[in-house]
Coordinates of C-alpha atoms and ligand atoms in Angstrom, one line a residue:
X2 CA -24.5 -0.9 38.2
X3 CA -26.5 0.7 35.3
X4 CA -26.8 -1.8 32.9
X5 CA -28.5 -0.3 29.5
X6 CA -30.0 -2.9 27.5
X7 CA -27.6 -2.5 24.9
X8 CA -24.2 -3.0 25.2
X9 CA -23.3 0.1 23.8
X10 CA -20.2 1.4 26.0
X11 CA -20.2 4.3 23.8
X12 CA -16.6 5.5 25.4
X13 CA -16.8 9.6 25.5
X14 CA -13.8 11.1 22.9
X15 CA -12.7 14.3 23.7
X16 CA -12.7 16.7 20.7
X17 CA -9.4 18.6 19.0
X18 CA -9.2 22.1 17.9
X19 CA -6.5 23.8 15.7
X20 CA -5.0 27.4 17.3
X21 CA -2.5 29.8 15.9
X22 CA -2.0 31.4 19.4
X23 CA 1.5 31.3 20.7
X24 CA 2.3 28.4 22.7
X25 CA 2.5 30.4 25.9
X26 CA -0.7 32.4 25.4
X27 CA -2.7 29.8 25.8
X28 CA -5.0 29.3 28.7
X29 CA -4.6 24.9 29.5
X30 CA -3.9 22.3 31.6
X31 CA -1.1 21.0 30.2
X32 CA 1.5 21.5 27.3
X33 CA 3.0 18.4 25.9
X34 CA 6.5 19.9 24.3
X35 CA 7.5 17.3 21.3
X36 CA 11.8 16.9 21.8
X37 CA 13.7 15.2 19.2
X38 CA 16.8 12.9 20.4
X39 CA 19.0 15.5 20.6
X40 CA 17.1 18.7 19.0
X41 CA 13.3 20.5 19.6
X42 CA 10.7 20.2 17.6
X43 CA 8.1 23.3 16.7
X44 CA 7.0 26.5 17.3
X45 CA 7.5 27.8 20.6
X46 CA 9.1 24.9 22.3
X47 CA 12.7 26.5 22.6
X48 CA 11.1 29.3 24.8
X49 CA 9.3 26.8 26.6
X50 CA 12.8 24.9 27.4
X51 CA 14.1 28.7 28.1
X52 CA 11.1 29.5 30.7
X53 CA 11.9 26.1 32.2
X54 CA 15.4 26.8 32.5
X55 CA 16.1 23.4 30.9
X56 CA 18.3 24.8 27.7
X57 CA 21.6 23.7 28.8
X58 CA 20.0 20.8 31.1
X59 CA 21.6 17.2 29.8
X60 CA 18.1 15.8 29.0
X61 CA 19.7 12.8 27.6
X62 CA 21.1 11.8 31.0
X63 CA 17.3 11.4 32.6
X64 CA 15.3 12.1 29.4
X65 CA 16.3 10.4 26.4
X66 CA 13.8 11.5 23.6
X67 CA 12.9 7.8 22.5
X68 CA 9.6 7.6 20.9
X69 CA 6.8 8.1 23.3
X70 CA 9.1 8.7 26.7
X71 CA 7.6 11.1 28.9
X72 CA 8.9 13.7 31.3
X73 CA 6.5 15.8 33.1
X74 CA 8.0 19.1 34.8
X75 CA 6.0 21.3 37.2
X76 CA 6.5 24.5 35.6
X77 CA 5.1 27.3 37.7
X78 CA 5.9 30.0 35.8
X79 CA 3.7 29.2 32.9
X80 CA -0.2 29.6 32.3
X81 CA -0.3 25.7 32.0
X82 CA 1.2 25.3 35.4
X83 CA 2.4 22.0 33.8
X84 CA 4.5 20.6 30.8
X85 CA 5.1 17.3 29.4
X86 CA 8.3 16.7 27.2
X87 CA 7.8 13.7 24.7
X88 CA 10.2 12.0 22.8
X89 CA 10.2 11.7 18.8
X90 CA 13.7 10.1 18.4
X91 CA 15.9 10.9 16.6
X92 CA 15.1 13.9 13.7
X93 CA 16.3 11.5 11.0
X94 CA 13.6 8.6 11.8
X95 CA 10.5 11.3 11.9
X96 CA 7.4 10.0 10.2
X97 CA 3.6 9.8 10.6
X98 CA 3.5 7.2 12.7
X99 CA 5.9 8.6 14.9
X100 CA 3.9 11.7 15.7
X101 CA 0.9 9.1 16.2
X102 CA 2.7 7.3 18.5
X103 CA 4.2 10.0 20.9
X104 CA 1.1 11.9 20.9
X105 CA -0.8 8.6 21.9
X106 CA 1.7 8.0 25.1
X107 CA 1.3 11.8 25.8
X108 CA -2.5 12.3 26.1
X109 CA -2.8 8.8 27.4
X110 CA -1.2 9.7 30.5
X111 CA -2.7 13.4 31.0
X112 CA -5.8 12.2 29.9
X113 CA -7.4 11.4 33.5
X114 CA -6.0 14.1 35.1
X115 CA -6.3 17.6 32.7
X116 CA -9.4 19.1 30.8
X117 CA -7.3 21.2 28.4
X118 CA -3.9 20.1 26.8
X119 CA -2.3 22.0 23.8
X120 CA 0.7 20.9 21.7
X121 CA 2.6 21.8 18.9
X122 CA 3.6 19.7 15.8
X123 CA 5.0 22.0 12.4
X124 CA 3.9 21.0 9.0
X125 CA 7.2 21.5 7.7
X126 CA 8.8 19.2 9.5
X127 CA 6.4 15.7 9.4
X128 CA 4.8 17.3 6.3
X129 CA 1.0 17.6 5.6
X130 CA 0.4 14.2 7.3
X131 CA 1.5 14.9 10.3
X132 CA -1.1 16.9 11.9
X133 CA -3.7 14.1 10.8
X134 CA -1.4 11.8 12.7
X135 CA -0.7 13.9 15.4
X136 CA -4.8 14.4 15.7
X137 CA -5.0 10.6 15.6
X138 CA -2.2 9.8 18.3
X139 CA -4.1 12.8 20.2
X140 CA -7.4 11.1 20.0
X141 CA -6.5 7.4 20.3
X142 CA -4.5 7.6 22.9
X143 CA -7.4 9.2 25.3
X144 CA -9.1 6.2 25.0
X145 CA -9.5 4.2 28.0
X146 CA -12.6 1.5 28.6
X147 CA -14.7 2.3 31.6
X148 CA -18.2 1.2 31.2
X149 CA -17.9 -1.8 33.2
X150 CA -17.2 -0.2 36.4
X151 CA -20.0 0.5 39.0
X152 CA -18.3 3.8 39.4
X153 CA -16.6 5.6 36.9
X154 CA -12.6 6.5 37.0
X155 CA -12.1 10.8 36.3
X156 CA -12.0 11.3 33.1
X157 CA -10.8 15.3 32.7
X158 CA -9.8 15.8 29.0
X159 CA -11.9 17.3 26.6
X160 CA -10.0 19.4 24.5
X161 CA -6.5 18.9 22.4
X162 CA -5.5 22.3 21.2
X163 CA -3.1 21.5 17.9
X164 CA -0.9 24.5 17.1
X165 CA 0.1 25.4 13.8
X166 CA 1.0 28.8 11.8
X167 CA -1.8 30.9 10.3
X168 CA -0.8 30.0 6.2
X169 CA -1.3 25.7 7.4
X170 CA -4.1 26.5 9.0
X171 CA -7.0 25.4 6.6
X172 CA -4.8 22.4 5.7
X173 CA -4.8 21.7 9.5
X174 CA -8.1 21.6 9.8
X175 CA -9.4 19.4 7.2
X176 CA -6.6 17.1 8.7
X177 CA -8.3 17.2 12.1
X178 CA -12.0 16.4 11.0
X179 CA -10.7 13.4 9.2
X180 CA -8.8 12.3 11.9
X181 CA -11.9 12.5 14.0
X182 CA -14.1 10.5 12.5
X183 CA -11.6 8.2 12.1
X184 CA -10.8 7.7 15.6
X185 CA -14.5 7.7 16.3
X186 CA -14.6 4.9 14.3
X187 CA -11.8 3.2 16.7
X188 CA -13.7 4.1 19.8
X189 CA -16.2 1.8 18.5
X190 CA -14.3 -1.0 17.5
X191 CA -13.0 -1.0 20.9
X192 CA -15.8 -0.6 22.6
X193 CA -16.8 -3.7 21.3
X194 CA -13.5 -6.0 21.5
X195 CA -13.2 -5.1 24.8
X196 CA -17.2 -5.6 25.6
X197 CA -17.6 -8.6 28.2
X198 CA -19.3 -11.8 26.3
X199 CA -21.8 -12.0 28.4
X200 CA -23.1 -8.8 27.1
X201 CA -22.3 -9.1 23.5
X202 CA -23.6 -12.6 21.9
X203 CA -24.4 -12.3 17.9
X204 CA -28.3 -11.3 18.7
X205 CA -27.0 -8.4 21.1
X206 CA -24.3 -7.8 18.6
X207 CA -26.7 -7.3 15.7
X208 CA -28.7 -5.0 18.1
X209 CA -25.8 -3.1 18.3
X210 CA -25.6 -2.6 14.6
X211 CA -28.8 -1.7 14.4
X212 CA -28.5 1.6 17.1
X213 CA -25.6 2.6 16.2
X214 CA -25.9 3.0 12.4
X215 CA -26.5 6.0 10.5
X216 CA -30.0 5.9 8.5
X217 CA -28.2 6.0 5.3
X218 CA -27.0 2.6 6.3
X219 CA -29.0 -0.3 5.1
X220 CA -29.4 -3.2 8.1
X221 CA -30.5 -6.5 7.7
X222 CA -30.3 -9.4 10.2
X223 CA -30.5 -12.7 9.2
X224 CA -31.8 -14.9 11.8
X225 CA -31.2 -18.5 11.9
X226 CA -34.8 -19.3 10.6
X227 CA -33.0 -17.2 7.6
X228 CA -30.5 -18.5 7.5
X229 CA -31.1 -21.9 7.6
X230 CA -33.7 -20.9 4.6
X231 CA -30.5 -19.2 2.7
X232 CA -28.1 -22.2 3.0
X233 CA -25.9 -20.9 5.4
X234 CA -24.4 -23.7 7.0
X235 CA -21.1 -22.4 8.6
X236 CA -23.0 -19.9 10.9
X237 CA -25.2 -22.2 12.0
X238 CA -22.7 -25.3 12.4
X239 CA -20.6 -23.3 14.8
X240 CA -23.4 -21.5 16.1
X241 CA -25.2 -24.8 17.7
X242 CA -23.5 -25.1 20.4
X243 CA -24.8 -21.7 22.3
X244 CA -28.0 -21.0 23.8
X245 CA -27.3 -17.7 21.7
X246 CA -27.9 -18.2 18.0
X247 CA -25.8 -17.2 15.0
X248 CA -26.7 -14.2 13.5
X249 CA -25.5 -12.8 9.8
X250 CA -26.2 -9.0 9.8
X251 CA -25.7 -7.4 6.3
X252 CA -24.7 -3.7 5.9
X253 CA -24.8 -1.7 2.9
X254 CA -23.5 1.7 2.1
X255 CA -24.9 3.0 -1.3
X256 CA -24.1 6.4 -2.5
X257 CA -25.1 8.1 -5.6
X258 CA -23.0 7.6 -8.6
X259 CA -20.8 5.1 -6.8
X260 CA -17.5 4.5 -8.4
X261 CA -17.0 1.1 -7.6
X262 CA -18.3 -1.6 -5.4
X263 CA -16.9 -3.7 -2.5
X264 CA -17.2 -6.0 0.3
X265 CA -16.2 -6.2 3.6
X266 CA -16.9 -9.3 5.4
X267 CA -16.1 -9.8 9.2
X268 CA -15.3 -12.7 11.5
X269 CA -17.7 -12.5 14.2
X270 CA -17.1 -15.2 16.8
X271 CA -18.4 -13.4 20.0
X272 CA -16.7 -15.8 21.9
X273 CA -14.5 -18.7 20.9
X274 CA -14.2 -21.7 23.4
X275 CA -13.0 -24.0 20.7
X276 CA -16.1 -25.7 21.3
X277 CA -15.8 -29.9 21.0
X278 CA -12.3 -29.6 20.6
X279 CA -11.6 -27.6 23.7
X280 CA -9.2 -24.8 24.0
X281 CA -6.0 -26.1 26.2
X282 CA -5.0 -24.8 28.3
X283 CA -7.5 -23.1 29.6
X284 CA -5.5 -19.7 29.7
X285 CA -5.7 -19.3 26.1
X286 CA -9.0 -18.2 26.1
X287 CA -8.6 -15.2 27.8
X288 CA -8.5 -13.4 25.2
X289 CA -11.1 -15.3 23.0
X290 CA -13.8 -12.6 23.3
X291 CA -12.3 -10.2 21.1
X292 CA -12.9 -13.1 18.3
X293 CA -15.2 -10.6 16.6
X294 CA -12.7 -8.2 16.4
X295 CA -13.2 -8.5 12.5
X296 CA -16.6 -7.8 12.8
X297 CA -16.3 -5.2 15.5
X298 CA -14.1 -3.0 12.9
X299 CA -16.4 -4.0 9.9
X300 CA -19.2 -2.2 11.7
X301 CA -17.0 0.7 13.1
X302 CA -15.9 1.6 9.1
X303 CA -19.6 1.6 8.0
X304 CA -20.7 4.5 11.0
X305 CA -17.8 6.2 9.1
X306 CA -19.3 6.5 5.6
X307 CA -20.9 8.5 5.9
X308 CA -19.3 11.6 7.5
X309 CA -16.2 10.7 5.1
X310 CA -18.7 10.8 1.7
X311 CA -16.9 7.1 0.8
X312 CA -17.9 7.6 -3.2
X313 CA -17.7 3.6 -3.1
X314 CA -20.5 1.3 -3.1
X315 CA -19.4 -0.9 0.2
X316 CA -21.5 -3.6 1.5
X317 CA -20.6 -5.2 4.9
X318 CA -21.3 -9.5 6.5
X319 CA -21.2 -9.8 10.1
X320 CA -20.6 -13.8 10.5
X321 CA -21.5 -13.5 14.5
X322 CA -21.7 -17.2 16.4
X323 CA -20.9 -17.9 19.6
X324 CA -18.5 -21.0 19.7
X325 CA -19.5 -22.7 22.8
X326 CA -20.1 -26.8 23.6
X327 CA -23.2 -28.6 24.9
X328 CA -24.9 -31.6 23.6
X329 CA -26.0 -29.5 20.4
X330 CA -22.3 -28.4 19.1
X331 CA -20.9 -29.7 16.4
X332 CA -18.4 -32.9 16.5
X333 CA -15.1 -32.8 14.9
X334 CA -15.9 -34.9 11.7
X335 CA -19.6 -33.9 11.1
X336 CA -19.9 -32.8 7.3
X337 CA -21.4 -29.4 7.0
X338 CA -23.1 -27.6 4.0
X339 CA -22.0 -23.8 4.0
X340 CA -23.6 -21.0 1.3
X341 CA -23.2 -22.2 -2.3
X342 CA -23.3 -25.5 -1.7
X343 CA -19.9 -26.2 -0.4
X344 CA -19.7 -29.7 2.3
X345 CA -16.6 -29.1 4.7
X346 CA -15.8 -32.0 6.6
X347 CA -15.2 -30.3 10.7
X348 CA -11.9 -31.7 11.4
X349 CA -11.3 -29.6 14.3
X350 CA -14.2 -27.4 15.8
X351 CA -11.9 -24.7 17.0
X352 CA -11.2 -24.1 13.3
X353 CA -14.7 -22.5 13.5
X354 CA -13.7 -18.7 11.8
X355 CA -13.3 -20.0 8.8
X356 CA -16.7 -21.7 8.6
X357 CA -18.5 -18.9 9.4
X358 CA -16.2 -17.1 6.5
X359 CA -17.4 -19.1 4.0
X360 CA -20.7 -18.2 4.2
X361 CA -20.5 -14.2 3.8
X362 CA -17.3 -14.7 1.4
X363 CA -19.6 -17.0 -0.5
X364 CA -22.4 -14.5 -0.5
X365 CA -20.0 -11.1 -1.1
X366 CA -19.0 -12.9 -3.9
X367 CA -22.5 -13.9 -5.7
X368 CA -23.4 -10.1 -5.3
X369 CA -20.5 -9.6 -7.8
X370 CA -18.9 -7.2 -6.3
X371 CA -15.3 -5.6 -7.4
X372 CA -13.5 -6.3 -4.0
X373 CA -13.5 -8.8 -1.2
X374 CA -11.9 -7.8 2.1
X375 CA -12.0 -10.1 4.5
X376 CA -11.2 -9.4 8.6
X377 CA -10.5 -12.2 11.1
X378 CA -9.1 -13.0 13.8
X379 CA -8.1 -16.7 12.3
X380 CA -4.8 -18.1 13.4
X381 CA -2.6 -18.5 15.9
X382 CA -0.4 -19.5 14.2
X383 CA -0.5 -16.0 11.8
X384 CA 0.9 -14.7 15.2
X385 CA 3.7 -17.4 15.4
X386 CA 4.9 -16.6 11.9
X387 CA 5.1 -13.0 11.8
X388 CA 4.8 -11.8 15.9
X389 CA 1.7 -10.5 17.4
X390 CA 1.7 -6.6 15.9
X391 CA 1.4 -7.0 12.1
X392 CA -1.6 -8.1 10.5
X393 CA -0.9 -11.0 8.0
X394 CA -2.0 -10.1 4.9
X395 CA -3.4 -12.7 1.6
X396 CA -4.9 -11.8 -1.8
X397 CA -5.2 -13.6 -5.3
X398 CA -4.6 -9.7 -6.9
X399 CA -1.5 -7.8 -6.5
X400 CA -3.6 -4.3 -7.1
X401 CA -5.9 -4.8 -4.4
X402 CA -3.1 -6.4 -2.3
X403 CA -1.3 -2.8 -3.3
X404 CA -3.4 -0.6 -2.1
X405 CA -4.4 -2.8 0.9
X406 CA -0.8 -2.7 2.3
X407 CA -0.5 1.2 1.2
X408 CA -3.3 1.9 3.5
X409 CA -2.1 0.0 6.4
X410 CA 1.5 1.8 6.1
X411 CA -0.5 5.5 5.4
X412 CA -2.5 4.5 8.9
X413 CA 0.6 3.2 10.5
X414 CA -1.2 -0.1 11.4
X415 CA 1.5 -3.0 10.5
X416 CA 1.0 -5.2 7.5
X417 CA 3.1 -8.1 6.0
X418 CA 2.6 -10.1 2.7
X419 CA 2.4 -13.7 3.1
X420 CA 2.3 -17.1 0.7
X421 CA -0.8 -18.8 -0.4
X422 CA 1.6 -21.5 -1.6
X423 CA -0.6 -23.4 -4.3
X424 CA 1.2 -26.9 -3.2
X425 CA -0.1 -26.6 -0.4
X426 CA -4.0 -26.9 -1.5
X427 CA -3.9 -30.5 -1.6
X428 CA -3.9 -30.4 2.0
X429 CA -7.6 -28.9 2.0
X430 CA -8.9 -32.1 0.9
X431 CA -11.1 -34.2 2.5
X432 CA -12.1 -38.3 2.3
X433 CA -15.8 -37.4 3.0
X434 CA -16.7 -34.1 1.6
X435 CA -15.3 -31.4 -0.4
X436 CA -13.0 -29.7 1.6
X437 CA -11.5 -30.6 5.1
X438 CA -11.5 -27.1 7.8
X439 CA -8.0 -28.3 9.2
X440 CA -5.7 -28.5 6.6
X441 CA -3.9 -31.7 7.7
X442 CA -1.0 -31.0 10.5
X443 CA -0.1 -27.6 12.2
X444 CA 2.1 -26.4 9.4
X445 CA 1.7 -22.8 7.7
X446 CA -1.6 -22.7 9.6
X447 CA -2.4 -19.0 8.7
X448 CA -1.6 -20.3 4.7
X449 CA -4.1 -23.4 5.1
X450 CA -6.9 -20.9 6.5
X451 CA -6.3 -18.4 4.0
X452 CA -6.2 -21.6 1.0
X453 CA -9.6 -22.2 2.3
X454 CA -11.0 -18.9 2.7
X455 CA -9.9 -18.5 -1.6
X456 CA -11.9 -21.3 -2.0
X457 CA -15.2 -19.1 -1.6
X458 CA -14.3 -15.9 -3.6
X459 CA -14.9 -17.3 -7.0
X460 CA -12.3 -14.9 -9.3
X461 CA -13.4 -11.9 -7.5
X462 CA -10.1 -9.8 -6.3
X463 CA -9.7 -10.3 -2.9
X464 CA -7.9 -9.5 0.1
X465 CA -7.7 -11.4 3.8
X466 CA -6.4 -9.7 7.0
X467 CA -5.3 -12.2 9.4
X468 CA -6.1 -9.8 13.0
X469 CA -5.3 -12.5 15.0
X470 CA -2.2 -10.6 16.4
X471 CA -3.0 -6.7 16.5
X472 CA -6.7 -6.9 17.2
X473 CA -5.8 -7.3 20.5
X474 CA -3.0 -6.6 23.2
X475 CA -2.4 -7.2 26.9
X476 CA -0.6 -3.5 28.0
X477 CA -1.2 -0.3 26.8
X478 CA 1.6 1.1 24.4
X479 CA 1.2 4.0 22.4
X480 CA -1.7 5.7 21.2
X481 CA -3.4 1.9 21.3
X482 CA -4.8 0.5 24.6
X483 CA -4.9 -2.7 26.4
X484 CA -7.7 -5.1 25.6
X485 CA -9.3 -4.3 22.0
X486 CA -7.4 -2.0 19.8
X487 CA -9.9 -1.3 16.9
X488 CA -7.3 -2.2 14.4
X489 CA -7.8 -2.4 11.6
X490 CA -10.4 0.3 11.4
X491 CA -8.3 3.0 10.2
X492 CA -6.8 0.9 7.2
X493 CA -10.0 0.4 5.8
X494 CA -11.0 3.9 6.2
X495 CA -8.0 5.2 4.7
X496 CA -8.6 2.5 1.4
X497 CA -11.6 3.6 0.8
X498 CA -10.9 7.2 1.3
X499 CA -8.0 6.9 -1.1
X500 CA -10.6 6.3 -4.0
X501 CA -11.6 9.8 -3.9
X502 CA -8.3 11.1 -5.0
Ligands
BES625 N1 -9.8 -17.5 17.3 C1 -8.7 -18.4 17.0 C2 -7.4 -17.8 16.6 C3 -6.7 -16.9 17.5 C4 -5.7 -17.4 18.3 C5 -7.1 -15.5 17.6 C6 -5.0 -16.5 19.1 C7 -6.4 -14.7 18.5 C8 -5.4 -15.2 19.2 C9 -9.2 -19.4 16.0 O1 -10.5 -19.7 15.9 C10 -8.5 -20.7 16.3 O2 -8.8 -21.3 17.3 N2 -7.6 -21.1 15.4 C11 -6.9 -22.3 15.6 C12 -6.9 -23.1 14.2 C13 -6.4 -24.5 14.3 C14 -7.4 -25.3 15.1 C15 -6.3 -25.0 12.9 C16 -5.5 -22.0 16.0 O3 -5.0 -20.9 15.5 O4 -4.9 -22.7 16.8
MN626 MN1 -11.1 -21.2 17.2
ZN627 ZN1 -11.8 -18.2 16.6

């Protein structure tokens, strides 16, 4: 197998183009036919159901029009010897992230199998929106990890032909480049969840960052001769254990005339064991090499910035360790020194995200920056409380929490508000040291991280995203795939795009 020596997957996207040719003019693979519940959606699609002979057929018998269901019909009279009807519900229910969704399903399947597929979603019905959604759903849902296979699986699709009338098209288009980059930004993200561990420990990780950047990205790497020298003593706590070492890498996006200033720190554990205090049972790791996801999408929205002209200062801490056990790792009650001067007594050496938090919250925070958005993969027990699709979201500043959730909702990746019940703090304290990394008990565990992770913001408005849940999922389903799903890239993206307007 061709291993390069970084593990850059670099999974191929295919591209999308915006047409004003009639549906059954043009020259593809495959036409994907949106159907309402009960109704047809766009231009062209009646004649399509005509040509099929399917006008009076009683599609809700076989084909019910639910969100993403798929019927694919042979239809040899047609140019694109083959069409795809996909459901988008019911007419009254239409949104973005429906059109996301159903396209995702769509390409997803047709994907391996055809090099052109064309589709048609009207402005006028999903609104200006919708073709930026349906180029998303489009793009996202072609994505499929290979590079771990000796031999590759066909991969046919390269083009998406969006449809749309002449007077939307220059609306269209603009939609379509954003969506691109955006989705680009994805790819990456899942490239690297999904990466094996073996291939991606912090020092490869940082690598990564490195190649991957644009050059008006600033890099550093902090090693751990740095960062022992800089205090950091939550990276290199959990780090110990590994024959890996911790690494902080520190991004920084800084365009001219910047309108405001923020960070973006990221939970980096490139693979969590639980370390001393051993994940059981065993099963549960699985899954415990997306524990960077955080860090994986922190780095995916800075190779962004630039193509999007962000007009936001945005600086960017990778906390990468490997949480692993030999005679070096840390023991639950050792008392560790993080940045600022902070001691933490290690109840519990699986708590080991927000360790590593504390240090690049601490430093975001001396940089005195307007914003702190923090992205981690933290609790279980945020997945328990609220179910494994929505990201559990904490701030000390209802305007940043605002526009935080507005994002999520405008990218159509699930947010919910939750409690940082100040009764509740008490519980962070420690006989030994300052603060205790367990917060006594298993009770409102996603809470007692998130009272913890406040504790090394200072005043600065702040928001965390507990990714524990959507970063990562075991079957494909809509436009996001099994294994790493890059969320929440597109949020980010989106909030800091929305300071332009
Ligand atoms: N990485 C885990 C959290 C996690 C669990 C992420 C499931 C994704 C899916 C984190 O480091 C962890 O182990 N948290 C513990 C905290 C506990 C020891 C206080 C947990 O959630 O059980
Ligand atoms: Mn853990
Ligand atoms: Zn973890």
């Amino acid at each position: 197998m061709d291993r390069s020596p970084l593990p850059l997957p670099d999974t191929p996207m295919p591209s999308v183009e915006v047409s004003t040719v009639g549906l059954l003019d043009l020259d593809v693979d495959a036409l994907v036919v949106p159907v309402f519940r009960g109704g047809v959606d766009g231009p062209g699609t009646d004649e399509v159901l005509e040509a099929l002979g399917l006008e009076d057929s009683p599609r809700d018998e076989v084909f019910r029009g639910k969100v993403g269901q798929l019927l694919h019909l042979a239809a040899p009279g047609l140019r694109a010897g083959r069409v795809t009807l996909v459901g988008l519900g019911r007419l009254d229910g239409l949104s973005e992230t429906v059109v996301r969704r159903a396209l995702g399903s769509a390409v997803r399947e047709l994907a391996p199998r055809c090099r052109t597929i064309a589709t048609s979603v009207s402005l006028a019905s999903v609104g200006p929106g919708g073709v930026r959604a349906a180029a998303e759903g489009a793009l996202l849902g072609a994505y499929r990890y290979d590079a771990g296979r000796s031999q590759p699986r066909p991969r046919a699709l390269e083009t998406i032909t969006l449809l749309t009338t002449t007077s939307e098209r220059g609306a269209a288009e603009r939609a379509v480049e954003r969506a691109t980059i955006h989705a680009r930004a994805q790819y990456v993200a899942r490239d690297l969840v999904t990466c094996p561990p073996d291939r991606l420990g912090p020092p490869e990780f940082a690598e990564v960052a490195r190649a991957i950047l644009p050059d008006e990205v600033e890099v550093e790497v902090w090693d751990e001769e740095r960062l022992s020298a800089e205090g950091c003593g939550g990276l290199l706590a959990v780090g110990r254990g590994s024959s890996r070492p911790p690494r902080l890498v520190r991004l920084r996006w800084a365009p001219e005339g910047a309108v405001a200033r923020v960070a973006l720190v990221g939970k980096g554990i490139t693979f969590d064991t639980g370390g001393i205090s051993l994940k059981r049972p065993s099963e549960i790791m699985t899954g415990m090499k997306g524990d960077m996801a955080g860090a994986a999408a922190v780095l995916a929205v800075f190779t962004a910035l630039a193509d999007l002209k962000v007009p936001v200062e945005v600086t960017g801490e990778l906390c990468l360790a490997e949480n692993m056990i030999d005679g070096d790792a840390q023991r639950p009650s050792d008392v560790i020194t993080v940045r600022g001067g902070t001691t933490v007594e290690v109840m519990n050496t699986d708590a080991e995200g927000r360790l590593v938090l504390a240090d690049g919250l601490a430093l975001a925070a001396e940089d005195g920056v307007d914003a702190i958005v923090d992205l981690a993969t933290l609790t279980g027990a945020a997945i328990r409380a609220i179910g494994p699709r929505a990201t559990a979201v904490f701030s000390n500043d209802d305007d940043l929490l605002r526009q935080l959730l507005g994002a999520g909702e405008a990218a159509g990746e699930a947010m919910w508000h939750m409690p940082l019940w100040e009764d509740l703090r008490d519980n962070l304290e420690s006989d030994v040291a300052d603060l205790n990394n367990l917060g006594r008990g298993d009770e409102a565990g996603a809470t007692m991280a998130a009272l913890f992770l406040r504790e090394f913001v200072d005043s600065t408005p702040w928001v965390h995203l507990d990714i524990a849940g959507p970063a990562w999922q075991d079957e494909d389903r809509y436009h996001e795939p099994r294994h790493g799903t890059g969320v929440p890239t597109r949020t980010l993206l989106r909030w800091l795009e929305a300071s332009t307007d």
